[in-house]
Short mmCIF file of C-alpha atoms in Angstrom, two decimals:
data_model
loop_
_atom_site.label_atom_id
_atom_site.label_comp_id
_atom_site.label_asym_id
_atom_site.label_seq_id
_atom_site.Cartn_x
_atom_site.Cartn_y
_atom_site.Cartn_z
CA MET A 1 116.06 75.21 112.73
CA GLU A 2 114.96 75.42 116.35
CA THR A 3 112.00 77.75 116.91
CA ASP A 4 113.82 79.89 119.51
CA ASN A 5 116.37 80.88 116.90
CA LEU A 6 113.58 82.50 114.75
CA TYR A 7 113.19 85.20 117.47
CA ASP A 8 116.92 85.92 117.74
CA ASP A 9 117.46 89.50 119.15
CA ASP A 10 119.53 90.49 116.13
CA VAL A 11 118.01 92.35 113.11
CA THR A 12 120.22 90.23 110.79
CA LYS A 13 119.11 86.85 112.10
CA GLY A 14 115.95 84.77 112.23
CA VAL A 15 112.54 86.29 111.31
CA ALA A 16 113.87 89.82 111.83
CA ARG A 17 116.26 89.60 108.80
CA THR A 18 113.30 89.07 106.34
CA SER A 19 112.15 92.66 107.13
CA ILE A 20 115.32 93.91 105.50
CA PHE A 21 114.63 91.81 102.44
CA VAL A 22 111.15 93.27 102.25
CA ALA A 23 112.47 96.83 102.62
CA ALA A 24 114.88 96.16 99.88
CA SER A 25 112.19 95.08 97.46
CA ARG A 26 110.05 98.17 98.37
CA ALA A 27 113.00 100.48 97.84
CA ILE A 28 113.68 99.01 94.33
CA ILE A 29 109.96 99.33 93.42
CA THR A 30 110.06 102.90 94.65
CA GLN A 31 112.83 103.62 92.34
CA LYS A 32 110.66 102.44 89.46
CA TYR A 33 107.81 104.73 90.89
CA LEU A 34 110.23 107.68 90.74
CA ASN A 35 111.17 106.86 87.22
CA LEU A 36 107.53 106.93 86.17
CA ILE A 37 107.01 110.24 88.01
CA ASN A 38 110.03 111.83 86.48
CA SER A 39 108.77 110.70 82.92
CA ASP A 40 105.29 111.91 83.77
CA THR A 41 103.92 108.45 82.97
CA LEU A 42 101.57 108.39 86.05
CA ASN A 43 99.80 111.59 84.98
CA LYS A 44 99.46 110.52 81.41
CA ASP A 45 98.02 107.10 82.29
CA PRO A 46 95.50 107.44 85.17
CA THR A 47 94.92 103.66 85.32
CA LEU A 48 98.42 102.95 86.61
CA HIS A 49 97.69 103.89 90.19
CA GLY A 50 93.94 103.11 90.34
CA GLY A 51 92.23 100.29 92.27
CA PRO A 52 91.36 96.92 91.12
CA SER A 53 89.30 96.27 87.97
CA ASN A 54 85.59 95.64 88.31
CA ASN A 55 85.74 92.08 87.35
CA ASN A 56 86.70 90.73 90.71
CA THR A 57 85.04 87.79 92.48
CA GLY A 58 85.72 86.67 96.05
CA SER A 59 87.94 89.71 96.84
CA ALA A 60 87.61 92.60 99.06
CA TYR A 61 86.53 94.72 96.19
CA ASN A 62 83.28 93.03 95.05
CA SER A 63 80.81 95.82 94.45
CA ASN A 64 80.66 98.53 91.88
CA ASN A 65 79.96 101.16 94.43
CA ASN A 66 82.94 100.06 96.50
CA ASN A 67 85.21 100.08 93.46
CA GLN A 68 84.21 103.55 92.65
CA TYR A 69 84.96 104.66 96.21
CA ASN A 70 88.25 102.85 96.09
CA SER A 71 89.10 104.57 92.90
CA ASN A 72 88.43 107.96 94.50
CA ILE A 73 90.61 107.12 97.46
CA ASN A 74 93.38 105.79 95.26
CA ASN A 75 93.44 108.94 93.13
CA LYS A 76 93.66 111.05 96.19
CA ILE A 77 96.61 109.04 97.43
CA LYS A 78 98.23 109.20 93.96
CA GLU A 79 97.97 113.07 94.07
CA ILE A 80 99.50 113.30 97.44
CA GLU A 81 102.34 110.81 96.62
CA ILE A 82 103.28 112.48 93.37
CA GLN A 83 103.48 115.85 95.06
CA HIS A 84 105.61 114.38 97.87
CA ALA A 85 107.85 112.48 95.42
CA ARG A 86 108.46 115.48 93.30
CA GLU A 87 109.55 117.56 96.32
CA ILE A 88 112.25 114.98 97.31
CA ILE A 89 113.44 114.64 93.65
CA THR A 90 113.67 118.45 93.50
CA LYS A 91 115.75 118.50 96.76
CA GLY A 92 118.16 115.82 95.29
CA ILE A 93 117.31 113.32 97.90
CA PHE A 94 116.47 110.83 95.35
CA GLN A 95 117.83 110.33 91.85
CA PRO A 96 115.55 109.12 89.07
CA HIS A 97 117.08 106.49 86.88
CA LEU A 98 119.62 105.50 89.52
CA ILE A 99 118.79 102.16 88.24
CA SER A 100 118.42 101.71 84.41
CA HIS A 101 114.89 101.40 83.06
CA ASN A 102 115.82 97.97 81.54
CA ASP A 103 116.96 96.54 84.84
CA ILE A 104 113.57 97.25 86.48
CA SER A 105 111.30 96.86 83.56
CA PHE A 106 110.00 93.60 84.89
CA ILE A 107 108.19 95.50 87.62
CA ARG A 108 104.70 96.17 86.31
CA ASP A 109 103.84 99.85 86.54
CA GLN A 110 100.48 98.95 88.10
CA ILE A 111 102.08 97.59 91.28
CA CYS A 112 104.57 100.37 91.85
CA ILE A 113 104.27 101.69 95.34
CA TYR A 114 105.87 104.77 96.94
CA ASP A 115 108.00 104.04 100.11
CA PRO A 116 110.78 106.71 100.28
CA PHE A 117 111.79 105.48 103.69
CA ALA A 118 112.71 101.97 102.57
CA VAL A 119 116.09 102.79 101.14
CA PHE A 120 117.35 104.17 104.37
CA PHE A 121 117.22 100.64 105.80
CA LEU A 122 119.59 99.43 103.19
CA ASP A 123 122.51 101.84 103.73
CA SER A 124 123.70 100.44 106.99
CA VAL A 125 126.37 98.06 108.40
CA ASP A 126 123.70 95.67 109.43
CA SER A 127 122.07 95.61 105.99
CA LYS A 128 125.34 95.08 104.12
CA LYS A 129 126.36 92.33 106.56
CA LEU A 130 123.08 90.52 105.90
CA LEU A 131 123.40 90.85 102.20
CA ILE A 132 126.93 89.58 102.09
CA ASP A 133 126.20 86.69 104.46
CA SER A 134 123.12 85.72 102.59
CA PHE A 135 125.07 85.58 99.33
CA SER A 136 127.67 83.32 100.97
CA LYS A 137 124.97 81.08 102.27
CA PHE A 138 122.57 80.86 99.34
CA TYR A 139 124.10 82.19 96.15
CA SER A 140 127.45 80.59 95.85
CA SER A 141 127.46 78.21 92.89
CA SER A 142 130.31 76.02 94.02
CA THR A 143 130.88 73.66 96.96
CA ASP A 144 134.73 74.23 96.57
CA ASN A 145 135.60 76.44 99.39
CA ASP A 146 138.38 78.30 97.53
CA ILE A 147 135.95 79.16 94.62
CA LYS A 148 133.22 79.96 97.02
CA ASP A 149 135.47 82.39 98.90
CA LYS A 150 136.45 84.17 95.71
CA GLU A 151 132.77 84.50 94.63
CA CYS A 152 131.85 86.01 98.00
CA GLN A 153 134.88 88.30 97.98
CA MET A 154 133.86 89.55 94.53
CA PHE A 155 130.22 90.10 95.66
CA SER A 156 131.48 91.80 98.88
CA GLU A 157 133.60 94.18 96.81
CA PHE A 158 130.60 94.88 94.55
CA VAL A 159 128.44 95.72 97.54
CA GLU A 160 131.03 98.13 99.03
CA LYS A 161 131.40 100.15 95.77
CA SER A 162 127.77 100.11 94.65
CA HIS A 163 124.59 101.90 95.60
CA PRO A 164 122.52 99.68 97.95
CA LEU A 165 119.69 99.53 95.40
CA ASN A 166 121.99 98.06 92.83
CA SER A 167 123.51 95.56 95.34
CA TRP A 168 120.10 94.31 96.42
CA LEU A 169 118.77 94.15 92.86
CA GLU A 170 121.72 91.96 92.00
CA PHE A 171 120.80 89.59 94.78
CA LEU A 172 116.98 89.43 94.92
CA SER A 173 114.89 87.51 92.28
CA LYS A 174 112.61 89.46 89.97
CA ARG A 175 109.62 87.33 91.15
CA SER A 176 110.31 88.04 94.84
CA ILE A 177 110.44 91.77 94.18
CA SER A 178 107.17 91.65 92.22
CA ARG A 179 105.61 89.56 95.00
CA ILE A 180 106.31 92.36 97.51
CA GLY A 181 104.92 94.83 95.05
CA PHE A 182 101.60 92.89 94.90
CA ARG A 183 101.23 92.41 98.56
CA THR A 184 102.26 95.90 99.63
CA LYS A 185 99.81 97.59 97.21
CA TYR A 186 96.96 95.25 98.22
CA ILE A 187 97.53 95.75 101.94
CA ASP A 188 97.93 99.53 101.41
CA GLN A 189 94.41 99.61 99.76
CA VAL A 190 92.86 97.48 102.49
CA LEU A 191 94.21 99.80 105.03
CA MET A 192 93.23 103.13 103.39
CA ASP A 193 89.85 101.74 102.34
CA SER A 194 89.19 100.67 105.91
CA LEU A 195 90.08 103.94 107.48
CA SER A 196 87.79 105.61 104.96
CA VAL A 197 84.75 103.78 106.24
CA ARG A 198 82.25 106.20 107.99
CA GLY A 199 80.85 105.50 111.43
CA SER A 200 77.26 105.74 112.53
CA VAL A 201 77.68 109.58 112.66
CA PRO A 202 78.31 110.94 109.27
CA THR A 203 81.18 113.17 110.60
CA SER A 204 82.96 110.23 112.32
CA PHE A 205 85.16 107.33 111.04
CA PHE A 206 84.67 103.70 111.84
CA TYR A 207 88.24 102.45 112.32
CA THR A 208 90.46 104.62 114.53
CA GLN A 209 93.12 102.16 115.54
CA VAL A 210 95.49 100.06 113.45
CA VAL A 211 97.77 97.39 114.95
CA PHE A 212 100.72 95.86 112.89
CA CYS A 213 101.70 92.60 114.42
CA GLY A 214 105.22 91.73 113.45
CA ALA A 215 105.53 95.22 111.84
CA GLY A 216 109.11 94.74 110.60
CA LEU A 217 110.37 97.73 108.74
CA ASP A 218 107.10 98.73 107.38
CA SER A 219 106.63 102.52 106.97
CA ARG A 220 102.98 102.71 106.14
CA ALA A 221 102.43 104.80 109.29
CA LEU A 222 104.69 107.46 107.72
CA ARG A 223 104.26 107.15 103.99
CA LEU A 224 100.47 106.71 103.65
CA PRO A 225 98.09 109.80 104.24
CA ILE A 226 96.66 108.29 107.37
CA PRO A 227 94.54 111.12 109.20
CA ALA A 228 95.33 112.53 112.67
CA HIS A 229 92.43 110.84 114.33
CA VAL A 230 93.94 107.33 113.83
CA SER A 231 96.33 105.81 116.16
CA VAL A 232 98.84 103.24 114.77
CA PHE A 233 100.61 100.71 116.95
CA GLU A 234 103.56 98.77 115.60
CA ILE A 235 104.78 95.62 117.51
CA ASP A 236 107.87 93.73 116.80
CA LEU A 237 111.04 92.33 118.41
CA PRO A 238 113.18 94.77 120.38
CA SER A 239 116.03 94.34 117.85
CA VAL A 240 113.83 95.27 114.95
CA MET A 241 112.24 98.26 116.79
CA ASP A 242 115.60 99.59 117.90
CA TYR A 243 116.97 99.43 114.43
CA LYS A 244 113.82 100.87 112.84
CA LYS A 245 113.62 103.82 115.10
CA LYS A 246 117.37 104.66 114.76
CA VAL A 247 117.13 104.56 110.90
CA LEU A 248 113.77 106.44 110.70
CA GLU A 249 115.16 109.15 112.91
CA THR A 250 117.81 109.76 110.34
CA ALA A 251 115.41 109.40 107.41
CA GLN A 252 113.00 111.97 108.79
CA LYS A 253 115.78 114.67 108.79
CA TYR A 254 115.46 114.47 105.00
CA ILE A 255 111.85 113.27 104.37
CA GLN A 256 108.75 114.53 106.00
CA PRO A 257 106.13 111.95 106.84
CA VAL A 258 102.90 112.06 104.64
CA SER A 259 100.84 110.61 107.58
CA SER A 260 99.45 112.66 110.38
CA CYS A 261 98.63 109.66 112.62
CA ARG A 262 99.72 109.01 116.15
CA LEU A 263 102.40 106.40 115.95
CA GLU A 264 103.53 104.07 118.82
CA HIS A 265 106.36 101.57 118.51
CA ILE A 266 106.09 98.66 120.89
CA ALA A 267 109.05 96.35 121.41
CA GLY A 268 107.81 92.87 122.42
CA ASN A 269 107.67 89.17 121.46
CA LEU A 270 104.26 88.35 120.23
CA VAL A 271 104.54 84.54 121.00
CA GLN A 272 106.95 83.96 123.91
CA ASP A 273 104.92 85.83 126.52
CA ASP A 274 102.00 88.31 126.66
CA ARG A 275 103.70 91.31 127.94
CA TRP A 276 103.13 92.98 124.49
CA ILE A 277 99.48 93.17 125.50
CA SER A 278 100.05 95.30 128.56
CA SER A 279 102.57 97.45 126.59
CA LEU A 280 99.88 97.95 123.91
CA LEU A 281 97.35 99.01 126.41
CA ASP A 282 99.82 101.31 128.24
CA SER A 283 100.56 102.89 124.90
CA GLY A 284 96.88 104.06 124.59
CA PHE A 285 95.19 101.15 122.73
CA ASN A 286 91.43 100.90 123.56
CA SER A 287 89.96 97.57 123.14
CA ALA A 288 86.40 99.05 123.17
CA MET A 289 87.26 100.79 119.78
CA HIS A 290 87.09 99.27 116.26
CA THR A 291 90.52 98.14 115.27
CA LEU A 292 92.12 96.99 111.98
CA TRP A 293 94.61 94.30 112.89
CA ILE A 294 97.34 93.46 110.10
CA MET A 295 99.58 90.45 110.22
CA GLU A 296 101.65 90.60 107.08
CA GLY A 297 104.50 87.98 106.67
CA LEU A 298 104.03 86.64 110.34
CA LEU A 299 101.87 83.61 110.76
CA MET A 300 103.99 81.36 108.52
CA TYR A 301 106.88 81.69 111.08
CA LEU A 302 104.59 80.44 113.97
CA ASN A 303 103.67 76.99 115.02
CA GLU A 304 99.99 76.13 115.52
CA ASN A 305 100.14 76.63 119.38
CA GLU A 306 101.72 80.18 118.94
CA ILE A 307 99.10 81.03 116.30
CA SER A 308 96.34 79.97 118.56
CA ASN A 309 97.65 82.00 121.54
CA LEU A 310 98.17 85.06 119.38
CA MET A 311 94.82 84.79 117.68
CA ASN A 312 93.04 84.29 120.97
CA SER A 313 94.65 87.34 122.41
CA ILE A 314 93.62 89.42 119.37
CA SER A 315 90.04 88.22 119.74
CA LEU A 316 90.07 89.27 123.40
CA LEU A 317 91.43 92.73 122.38
CA SER A 318 88.95 93.20 119.53
CA ALA A 319 85.53 95.05 119.72
CA PRO A 320 82.85 93.61 117.61
CA ASN A 321 83.29 94.68 113.89
CA SER A 322 87.01 95.01 114.19
CA LYS A 323 88.90 93.69 111.11
CA LEU A 324 91.83 91.31 110.78
CA LEU A 325 94.03 90.79 107.77
CA ILE A 326 96.26 87.76 107.78
CA HIS A 327 98.89 86.65 105.23
CA THR A 328 99.31 82.84 105.06
CA VAL A 329 101.19 80.40 102.81
CA SER A 330 99.64 77.16 101.25
CA PRO A 331 100.90 73.64 101.88
CA SER A 332 101.55 73.44 98.18
CA LEU A 333 104.61 75.70 98.70
CA LYS A 334 106.18 73.02 100.86
CA GLU A 335 105.44 70.42 98.28
CA SER A 336 106.79 72.45 95.44
CA MET A 337 110.02 73.12 97.44
CA SER A 338 110.54 69.40 98.02
CA MET A 339 110.21 68.63 94.28
CA SER A 340 112.42 71.44 93.14
CA SER A 341 116.14 71.18 92.62
CA ASN A 342 118.31 73.51 94.54
CA SER A 343 119.26 75.37 91.36
CA ASP A 344 115.66 76.13 90.70
CA ILE A 345 115.09 77.95 93.83
CA SER A 346 115.92 81.55 94.41
CA PRO A 347 117.71 82.72 97.64
CA PHE A 348 114.61 84.63 98.74
CA ILE A 349 112.61 81.45 98.53
CA LYS A 350 115.15 79.29 100.42
CA PHE A 351 114.51 81.37 103.57
CA PRO A 352 110.90 79.93 103.87
CA GLN A 353 112.23 76.51 103.18
CA GLU A 354 114.36 76.82 106.34
CA GLU A 355 112.02 78.90 108.51
CA PHE A 356 108.34 78.62 107.54
CA VAL A 357 106.61 76.63 110.26
CA SER A 358 102.85 76.71 109.45
CA TYR A 359 100.87 76.30 106.35
CA HIS A 360 97.18 76.94 105.59
CA SER A 361 95.07 75.64 102.70
CA ASN A 362 92.03 77.51 103.80
CA PRO A 363 92.95 80.59 105.81
CA VAL A 364 89.32 81.76 106.00
CA GLU A 365 88.76 78.81 108.35
CA LEU A 366 91.43 80.24 110.54
CA LEU A 367 89.65 83.67 110.62
CA GLU A 368 86.27 82.03 111.46
CA GLN A 369 87.74 79.86 114.18
CA TYR A 370 88.62 82.97 116.13
CA GLY A 371 85.50 85.05 115.52
CA PHE A 372 86.47 87.02 112.45
CA SER A 373 83.72 85.38 110.50
CA LYS A 374 81.85 88.25 108.86
CA ASP A 375 82.42 89.50 105.22
CA THR A 376 85.51 87.29 104.82
CA THR A 377 87.67 87.65 101.63
CA CYS A 378 90.67 85.81 100.39
CA VAL A 379 92.85 86.74 97.51
CA SER A 380 96.12 85.21 96.00
CA TYR A 381 98.85 86.68 93.85
CA VAL A 382 97.02 85.25 90.79
CA ASP A 383 93.91 87.23 91.87
CA LEU A 384 95.92 90.48 92.36
CA ASN A 385 97.62 89.98 89.12
CA SER A 386 94.19 90.03 87.46
CA GLN A 387 92.69 92.72 89.65
CA PHE A 388 95.47 95.18 89.06
CA GLU A 389 95.49 94.23 85.33
CA CYS A 390 99.20 93.46 85.39
CA ASN A 391 99.07 90.44 83.10
CA ASP A 392 102.41 89.20 84.58
CA PRO A 393 102.99 85.67 83.16
CA GLN A 394 104.73 84.69 86.50
CA PHE A 395 101.48 85.17 88.42
CA GLN A 396 98.85 83.66 86.11
CA LYS A 397 98.82 80.07 87.40
CA SER A 398 99.48 78.76 90.84
CA SER A 399 100.14 80.96 93.96
CA PHE A 400 101.40 79.86 97.28
CA SER A 401 100.39 82.92 99.33
CA LYS A 402 96.91 84.22 100.35
CA PHE A 403 95.71 87.44 101.98
CA SER A 404 92.51 87.01 103.91
CA THR A 405 90.29 89.37 105.88
CA GLY A 406 87.44 88.99 108.22
CA ILE A 407 85.25 91.08 110.48
CA PHE A 408 84.97 90.21 114.26
CA THR A 409 81.51 89.15 115.30
CA GLY A 410 82.24 88.97 119.02
#
């Protein structure tokens, strides 16, 4: 696929479409979370929403004091989320057990996240079109056009008569949904832990700016209890931002945000030009302040030159002690894909096979290359499976993704 096509100005094409896949996974996991709340499981078992266990090594959570602090933060978030979820259940906005317990039992309770906004991205013409087109492209079991057309017609009819959650659950693989759960929960915790770090003055906080590069349909700036002194900047393609703002405008008529932060949506292309920088500054971003940068599900779609330009820009915009989180994939993924038969590969994995451009065996080196060399951390899905005490056999061996953080040294 030509690189330019990755940045197609259509939310159902190129990189932009993956944001709907991620939203679908988060919506399904949220449904499991609502089931747990409705059955009072979360209150009965306090370990289900806590932080990572104390047996971590090489992770962002590597001291007993920090683990205790994380636990306090997570418990507070849990209280806020449960109260918010009970309110929307009472209002009838969400229906517990819309999906049967058995159908989502594969999702470990420990990685359940609460994203009540995600489902709104699925109930649209764009989302249904993407789902049906993706089925046609990736899921049809026959090369015979007549049979393929019949399969696609049957799935299209299923989508039209079913709740969006059931339609996407039918399409997405269990493993891909769980991956989104792991990565979402981990990044949630990195974000909230970072925002809880105190500044030099006891009454102040260290990080007051968060920038999501390639934000997609992420709703952390609405669903997490981010305080009012924090400014969040979300940057993505115009098509994504237009779709996101339109859907969230509707969603917020029914669901009040948990967050109190100042939120700025910035439409721009992070790699084809640097106009996003002036837009960011015009929106109130202050390069002299400590910033948390988050690049989730982005770098693997960029070539090395694009990564270099983007990382250089972030370095120039970062005050010393700013933090960067990057999400990368390993070269072993590419090798695994080449050795697997087509029938072994789920549709959600076939997208990377077509569109992933860059692979990093040691992402910490990438952080260090651009100045984010202090207190570096790196975790994989295998690490998170252990840290969250999920014991999911699908994530006990190899892992193709890594999540790495580093502090900018200037």
